[in-house]
PDB file of C-alpha atoms in Angstrom:
ATOM      1  CA  MET A   1      -4.965  36.959  12.974  1.00 97.00           C
ATOM      2  CA  LYS A   2      -6.326  35.852   9.579  1.00 98.00           C
ATOM      3  CA  GLY A   3      -6.047  38.189   6.657  1.00 98.00           C
ATOM      4  CA  ILE A   4      -5.960  38.668   2.866  1.00 98.00           C
ATOM      5  CA  ASP A   5      -4.119  40.946   0.500  1.00 98.00           C
ATOM      6  CA  VAL A   6      -5.791  42.688  -2.411  1.00 98.00           C
ATOM      7  CA  SER A   7      -5.107  44.856  -5.486  1.00 98.00           C
ATOM      8  CA  TYR A   8      -6.823  46.132  -8.484  1.00 97.00           C
ATOM      9  CA  HIS A   9      -6.709  42.622  -9.882  1.00 95.00           C
ATOM     10  CA  ASN A  10      -9.187  41.448  -7.290  1.00 96.00           C
ATOM     11  CA  GLY A  11     -11.806  43.905  -8.608  1.00 95.00           C
ATOM     12  CA  VAL A  12     -14.643  45.015  -6.353  1.00 96.00           C
ATOM     13  CA  VAL A  13     -14.481  43.149  -2.978  1.00 97.00           C
ATOM     14  CA  ASP A  14     -17.499  42.265  -0.901  1.00 97.00           C
ATOM     15  CA  TRP A  15     -16.042  43.535   2.390  1.00 98.00           C
ATOM     16  CA  GLN A  16     -19.038  42.264   4.389  1.00 98.00           C
ATOM     17  CA  ALA A  17     -18.348  38.708   3.159  1.00 98.00           C
ATOM     18  CA  VAL A  18     -14.647  39.177   3.982  1.00 98.00           C
ATOM     19  CA  GLU A  19     -15.458  40.227   7.555  1.00 98.00           C
ATOM     20  CA  ALA A  20     -18.005  37.459   7.929  1.00 98.00           C
ATOM     21  CA  ALA A  21     -15.393  34.901   6.872  1.00 98.00           C
ATOM     22  CA  GLY A  22     -13.400  35.804  10.001  1.00 98.00           C
ATOM     23  CA  ILE A  23     -10.818  37.960   8.254  1.00 98.00           C
ATOM     24  CA  GLU A  24      -9.349  40.430  10.601  1.00 98.00           C
ATOM     25  CA  PHE A  25      -6.952  42.430   8.345  1.00 98.00           C
ATOM     26  CA  VAL A  26      -6.095  43.260   4.737  1.00 98.00           C
ATOM     27  CA  ILE A  27      -2.953  44.374   3.045  1.00 98.00           C
ATOM     28  CA  VAL A  28      -3.852  46.585   0.035  1.00 98.00           C
ATOM     29  CA  ARG A  29      -1.541  47.345  -2.889  1.00 98.00           C
ATOM     30  CA  SER A  30      -0.976  51.092  -2.753  1.00 98.00           C
ATOM     31  CA  SER A  31       1.370  51.588  -5.591  1.00 98.00           C
ATOM     32  CA  TYR A  32       3.893  50.043  -8.000  1.00 98.00           C
ATOM     33  CA  GLY A  33       6.998  51.290  -9.716  1.00 98.00           C
ATOM     34  CA  LEU A  34       8.216  54.842  -9.831  1.00 97.00           C
ATOM     35  CA  GLN A  35       4.902  56.635 -10.255  1.00 97.00           C
ATOM     36  CA  SER A  36       2.027  54.220 -10.547  1.00 97.00           C
ATOM     37  CA  LYS A  37      -0.766  53.979  -7.994  1.00 98.00           C
ATOM     38  CA  ASP A  38      -3.199  51.054  -7.671  1.00 98.00           C
ATOM     39  CA  PRO A  39      -6.495  52.525  -9.031  1.00 98.00           C
ATOM     40  CA  MET A  40      -8.539  50.618  -6.452  1.00 98.00           C
ATOM     41  CA  PHE A  41      -6.360  51.507  -3.432  1.00 98.00           C
ATOM     42  CA  ALA A  42      -8.576  54.189  -1.812  1.00 97.00           C
ATOM     43  CA  GLN A  43     -11.688  52.174  -2.481  1.00 98.00           C
ATOM     44  CA  HIS A  44     -10.295  48.985  -0.995  1.00 98.00           C
ATOM     45  CA  VAL A  45      -8.962  50.820   2.067  1.00 98.00           C
ATOM     46  CA  ALA A  46     -12.315  52.596   2.642  1.00 97.00           C
ATOM     47  CA  GLY A  47     -14.258  49.298   2.231  1.00 98.00           C
ATOM     48  CA  ALA A  48     -11.979  47.381   4.598  1.00 98.00           C
ATOM     49  CA  LYS A  49     -12.088  50.115   7.254  1.00 98.00           C
ATOM     50  CA  ALA A  50     -15.907  50.360   6.954  1.00 98.00           C
ATOM     51  CA  VAL A  51     -16.246  46.806   8.245  1.00 98.00           C
ATOM     52  CA  GLY A  52     -13.622  47.152  11.005  1.00 98.00           C
ATOM     53  CA  LEU A  53     -10.642  45.389   9.396  1.00 98.00           C
ATOM     54  CA  LYS A  54      -7.022  46.349  10.190  1.00 98.00           C
ATOM     55  CA  VAL A  55      -5.326  47.743   7.132  1.00 98.00           C
ATOM     56  CA  GLY A  56      -1.783  47.774   5.795  1.00 98.00           C
ATOM     57  CA  ALA A  57      -0.308  48.468   2.345  1.00 98.00           C
ATOM     58  CA  TYR A  58       2.164  47.015  -0.140  1.00 98.00           C
ATOM     59  CA  HIS A  59       4.205  48.456  -2.963  1.00 98.00           C
ATOM     60  CA  TYR A  60       5.264  46.265  -5.869  1.00 98.00           C
ATOM     61  CA  SER A  61       8.717  47.263  -6.927  1.00 98.00           C
ATOM     62  CA  TYR A  62      10.148  47.765 -10.392  1.00 98.00           C
ATOM     63  CA  ALA A  63      13.316  49.279  -8.830  1.00 98.00           C
ATOM     64  CA  LEU A  64      16.624  48.519 -10.661  1.00 98.00           C
ATOM     65  CA  SER A  65      18.727  50.606  -8.330  1.00 98.00           C
ATOM     66  CA  VAL A  66      18.812  52.228  -4.947  1.00 98.00           C
ATOM     67  CA  ALA A  67      17.824  55.590  -6.576  1.00 98.00           C
ATOM     68  CA  ASP A  68      14.724  53.893  -8.019  1.00 98.00           C
ATOM     69  CA  ALA A  69      13.807  52.477  -4.656  1.00 98.00           C
ATOM     70  CA  ILE A  70      14.012  55.918  -3.031  1.00 98.00           C
ATOM     71  CA  GLN A  71      11.673  57.309  -5.718  1.00 98.00           C
ATOM     72  CA  GLU A  72       9.332  54.285  -5.275  1.00 98.00           C
ATOM     73  CA  ALA A  73       9.209  54.995  -1.510  1.00 98.00           C
ATOM     74  CA  ALA A  74       8.020  58.519  -2.218  1.00 98.00           C
ATOM     75  CA  ASN A  75       5.388  57.184  -4.612  1.00 98.00           C
ATOM     76  CA  CYS A  76       4.153  54.686  -1.994  1.00 98.00           C
ATOM     77  CA  ARG A  77       4.064  57.324   0.786  1.00 98.00           C
ATOM     78  CA  GLU A  78       2.178  59.752  -1.525  1.00 98.00           C
ATOM     79  CA  ALA A  79      -0.477  57.062  -2.260  1.00 98.00           C
ATOM     80  CA  ILE A  80      -0.885  56.205   1.474  1.00 98.00           C
ATOM     81  CA  ASP A  81      -1.053  59.798   2.450  1.00 97.00           C
ATOM     82  CA  SER A  82      -3.624  60.514  -0.178  1.00 97.00           C
ATOM     83  CA  THR A  83      -6.236  58.324   1.648  1.00 96.00           C
ATOM     84  CA  GLY A  84      -6.105  60.433   4.770  1.00 95.00           C
ATOM     85  CA  GLN A  85      -6.275  57.164   6.786  1.00 93.00           C
ATOM     86  CA  LEU A  86      -4.071  55.802   9.534  1.00 93.00           C
ATOM     87  CA  PHE A  87      -2.975  52.183   8.963  1.00 97.00           C
ATOM     88  CA  GLU A  88      -2.792  49.587  11.713  1.00 97.00           C
ATOM     89  CA  MET A  89      -0.527  47.307   9.822  1.00 97.00           C
ATOM     90  CA  PRO A  90       2.866  47.830   8.245  1.00 98.00           C
ATOM     91  CA  VAL A  91       3.702  48.852   4.727  1.00 98.00           C
ATOM     92  CA  TRP A  92       5.357  45.962   2.744  1.00 98.00           C
ATOM     93  CA  PHE A  93       7.988  46.211  -0.056  1.00 98.00           C
ATOM     94  CA  ASP A  94       7.693  43.519  -2.704  1.00 98.00           C
ATOM     95  CA  MET A  95      10.972  43.312  -4.639  1.00 95.00           C
ATOM     96  CA  GLU A  96      10.188  40.106  -6.568  1.00 95.00           C
ATOM     97  CA  ASP A  97      10.012  39.858 -10.347  1.00 96.00           C
ATOM     98  CA  ALA A  98       6.639  38.181 -10.898  1.00 94.00           C
ATOM     99  CA  ASP A  99       6.143  39.738 -14.315  1.00 95.00           C
ATOM    100  CA  GLY A 100       9.806  39.381 -15.518  1.00 97.00           C
ATOM    101  CA  TYR A 101      10.315  43.129 -15.813  1.00 97.00           C
ATOM    102  CA  LYS A 102      13.736  43.045 -13.992  1.00 97.00           C
ATOM    103  CA  LYS A 103      14.954  40.101 -16.010  1.00 97.00           C
ATOM    104  CA  ARG A 104      13.981  41.825 -19.265  1.00 97.00           C
ATOM    105  CA  LYS A 105      15.915  44.904 -18.171  1.00 97.00           C
ATOM    106  CA  GLY A 106      19.115  42.860 -17.550  1.00 97.00           C
ATOM    107  CA  PHE A 107      18.911  43.123 -13.788  1.00 97.00           C
ATOM    108  CA  ALA A 108      21.701  41.088 -12.153  1.00 94.00           C
ATOM    109  CA  PHE A 109      19.702  39.665  -9.170  1.00 96.00           C
ATOM    110  CA  ASP A 110      22.711  40.179  -6.935  1.00 97.00           C
ATOM    111  CA  ARG A 111      21.814  39.498  -3.310  1.00 97.00           C
ATOM    112  CA  ALA A 112      23.786  42.561  -1.960  1.00 98.00           C
ATOM    113  CA  GLU A 113      22.122  44.888  -4.515  1.00 97.00           C
ATOM    114  CA  ILE A 114      18.616  43.604  -3.908  1.00 98.00           C
ATOM    115  CA  THR A 115      19.116  43.928  -0.192  1.00 98.00           C
ATOM    116  CA  ALA A 116      20.433  47.480  -0.624  1.00 98.00           C
ATOM    117  CA  ILE A 117      17.319  48.355  -2.713  1.00 98.00           C
ATOM    118  CA  CYS A 118      15.041  46.937   0.017  1.00 98.00           C
ATOM    119  CA  LYS A 119      16.942  48.936   2.674  1.00 98.00           C
ATOM    120  CA  ALA A 120      16.655  52.176   0.598  1.00 98.00           C
ATOM    121  CA  PHE A 121      12.899  51.754   0.309  1.00 98.00           C
ATOM    122  CA  ILE A 122      12.434  50.834   4.012  1.00 98.00           C
ATOM    123  CA  ASP A 123      14.648  53.800   5.109  1.00 98.00           C
ATOM    124  CA  ASN A 124      12.837  56.285   2.890  1.00 98.00           C
ATOM    125  CA  VAL A 125       9.110  55.480   3.137  1.00 98.00           C
ATOM    126  CA  GLY A 126       8.858  57.029   6.565  1.00 97.00           C
ATOM    127  CA  LEU A 127       6.426  54.420   7.900  1.00 97.00           C
ATOM    128  CA  ASP A 128       6.636  51.079   9.681  1.00 97.00           C
ATOM    129  CA  CYS A 129       7.828  48.894   6.833  1.00 98.00           C
ATOM    130  CA  GLY A 130       8.884  45.332   6.133  1.00 98.00           C
ATOM    131  CA  VAL A 131       9.810  43.087   3.203  1.00 98.00           C
ATOM    132  CA  TYR A 132       7.526  40.735   1.357  1.00 98.00           C
ATOM    133  CA  ALA A 133       8.819  37.816  -0.780  1.00 98.00           C
ATOM    134  CA  SER A 134       8.526  34.200  -1.571  1.00 97.00           C
ATOM    135  CA  TYR A 135      10.484  31.825   0.607  1.00 97.00           C
ATOM    136  CA  PHE A 136      12.890  31.274  -2.357  1.00 96.00           C
ATOM    137  CA  TRP A 137      13.591  35.007  -2.627  1.00 97.00           C
ATOM    138  CA  LEU A 138      13.994  35.366   1.107  1.00 97.00           C
ATOM    139  CA  CYS A 139      16.561  32.540   1.040  1.00 96.00           C
ATOM    140  CA  ASP A 140      18.407  33.387  -2.172  1.00 96.00           C
ATOM    141  CA  TYR A 141      18.019  37.042  -2.999  1.00 97.00           C
ATOM    142  CA  ILE A 142      17.251  39.199   0.144  1.00 98.00           C
ATOM    143  CA  ASP A 143      19.483  39.226   3.240  1.00 97.00           C
ATOM    144  CA  TRP A 144      16.396  39.916   5.261  1.00 96.00           C
ATOM    145  CA  ARG A 145      18.110  39.342   8.550  1.00 96.00           C
ATOM    146  CA  SER A 146      20.410  42.228   7.929  1.00 97.00           C
ATOM    147  CA  LEU A 147      17.521  44.586   7.295  1.00 97.00           C
ATOM    148  CA  GLY A 148      16.153  44.454  10.842  1.00 95.00           C
ATOM    149  CA  CYS A 149      12.610  44.747   9.644  1.00 97.00           C
ATOM    150  CA  ALA A 150       9.422  42.695   9.646  1.00 97.00           C
ATOM    151  CA  VAL A 151       9.181  39.811   7.162  1.00 98.00           C
ATOM    152  CA  TRP A 152       6.185  38.548   5.245  1.00 98.00           C
ATOM    153  CA  ASN A 153       6.921  35.074   3.812  1.00 98.00           C
ATOM    154  CA  ALA A 154       4.982  33.868   0.810  1.00 98.00           C
ATOM    155  CA  GLN A 155       5.255  30.044   1.057  1.00 98.00           C
ATOM    156  CA  TRP A 156       2.162  28.306  -0.271  1.00 95.00           C
ATOM    157  CA  SER A 157       2.316  25.122   1.746  1.00 91.00           C
ATOM    158  CA  LYS A 158       1.507  23.624   5.085  1.00 93.00           C
ATOM    159  CA  ASN A 159       4.591  25.103   6.760  1.00 95.00           C
ATOM    160  CA  ASP A 160       6.072  28.582   7.266  1.00 97.00           C
ATOM    161  CA  ASP A 161       9.832  28.007   7.361  1.00 97.00           C
ATOM    162  CA  ILE A 162      10.570  31.711   8.251  1.00 96.00           C
ATOM    163  CA  LYS A 163       7.874  32.479  10.905  1.00 96.00           C
ATOM    164  CA  GLY A 164       8.449  36.193  10.697  1.00 97.00           C
ATOM    165  CA  TYR A 165       5.681  38.821  11.110  1.00 98.00           C
ATOM    166  CA  MET A 166       3.339  37.300   8.521  1.00 98.00           C
ATOM    167  CA  TRP A 167       2.850  34.269   6.347  1.00 98.00           C
ATOM    168  CA  GLN A 168       1.080  34.068   2.937  1.00 98.00           C
ATOM    169  CA  TYR A 169       0.026  30.449   2.945  1.00 98.00           C
ATOM    170  CA  THR A 170      -2.142  30.263  -0.151  1.00 97.00           C
ATOM    171  CA  ASP A 171      -3.357  32.094  -3.293  1.00 96.00           C
ATOM    172  CA  ARG A 172      -6.552  30.188  -3.253  1.00 96.00           C
ATOM    173  CA  LEU A 173      -8.539  31.332  -0.154  1.00 97.00           C
ATOM    174  CA  GLU A 174     -12.246  31.449  -1.327  1.00 97.00           C
ATOM    175  CA  ILE A 175     -14.484  34.128   0.160  1.00 97.00           C
ATOM    176  CA  GLY A 176     -17.842  34.897  -1.385  1.00 92.00           C
ATOM    177  CA  GLY A 177     -17.038  33.042  -4.610  1.00 93.00           C
ATOM    178  CA  LYS A 178     -13.726  34.931  -5.189  1.00 95.00           C
ATOM    179  CA  LEU A 179     -10.134  33.790  -4.581  1.00 97.00           C
ATOM    180  CA  PHE A 180      -7.683  35.756  -2.468  1.00 98.00           C
ATOM    181  CA  ASP A 181      -4.249  35.312  -1.068  1.00 98.00           C
ATOM    182  CA  GLY A 182      -4.603  33.996   2.488  1.00 98.00           C
ATOM    183  CA  ASN A 183      -2.325  35.300   5.230  1.00 98.00           C
ATOM    184  CA  ILE A 184      -1.689  34.700   8.936  1.00 98.00           C
ATOM    185  CA  CYS A 185      -0.209  37.501  11.041  1.00 98.00           C
ATOM    186  CA  TYR A 186       1.640  36.268  14.120  1.00 97.00           C
ATOM    187  CA  ILE A 187       1.893  39.573  15.904  1.00 84.00           C
TER     188      ILE A 187
END
């Protein structure tokens, strides 16, 4: 299946154009950090469902410890529950450090600790959950095999070297004059 992922940063999405482009699913950012919710989450979920897309969610993590991850799982679950919607796709935990927050806080980037943080979130969110990360992170920072969960590999190239549940192959999929992250779901 072909899909996209969206967050507040994508702004208002023309869901009719997305569906017309052959997109079958969307993963919507629900939340981030300990307490923050994506302000467009409910709107994106409703718009995607209105045109018949399958929907999942993702949480961007600022967790520096297992305790943080448990609190983030509660934040994510609260955001999802607030929509009153059932989701057809998993929830994804994004533990990367795209904005440098973890580095600025002196996070050690220890593989065992990062994997423990991922496990704590997955075990506490109470929904079907997997991990999202770049190929580099999946190779060097997350022992994803030990987690026993679905894997969403972000590897912007012609090849998916993980071939897990899902592959994010580009950040430049154009639909209706806007750019999205493009994804393939194998399941």
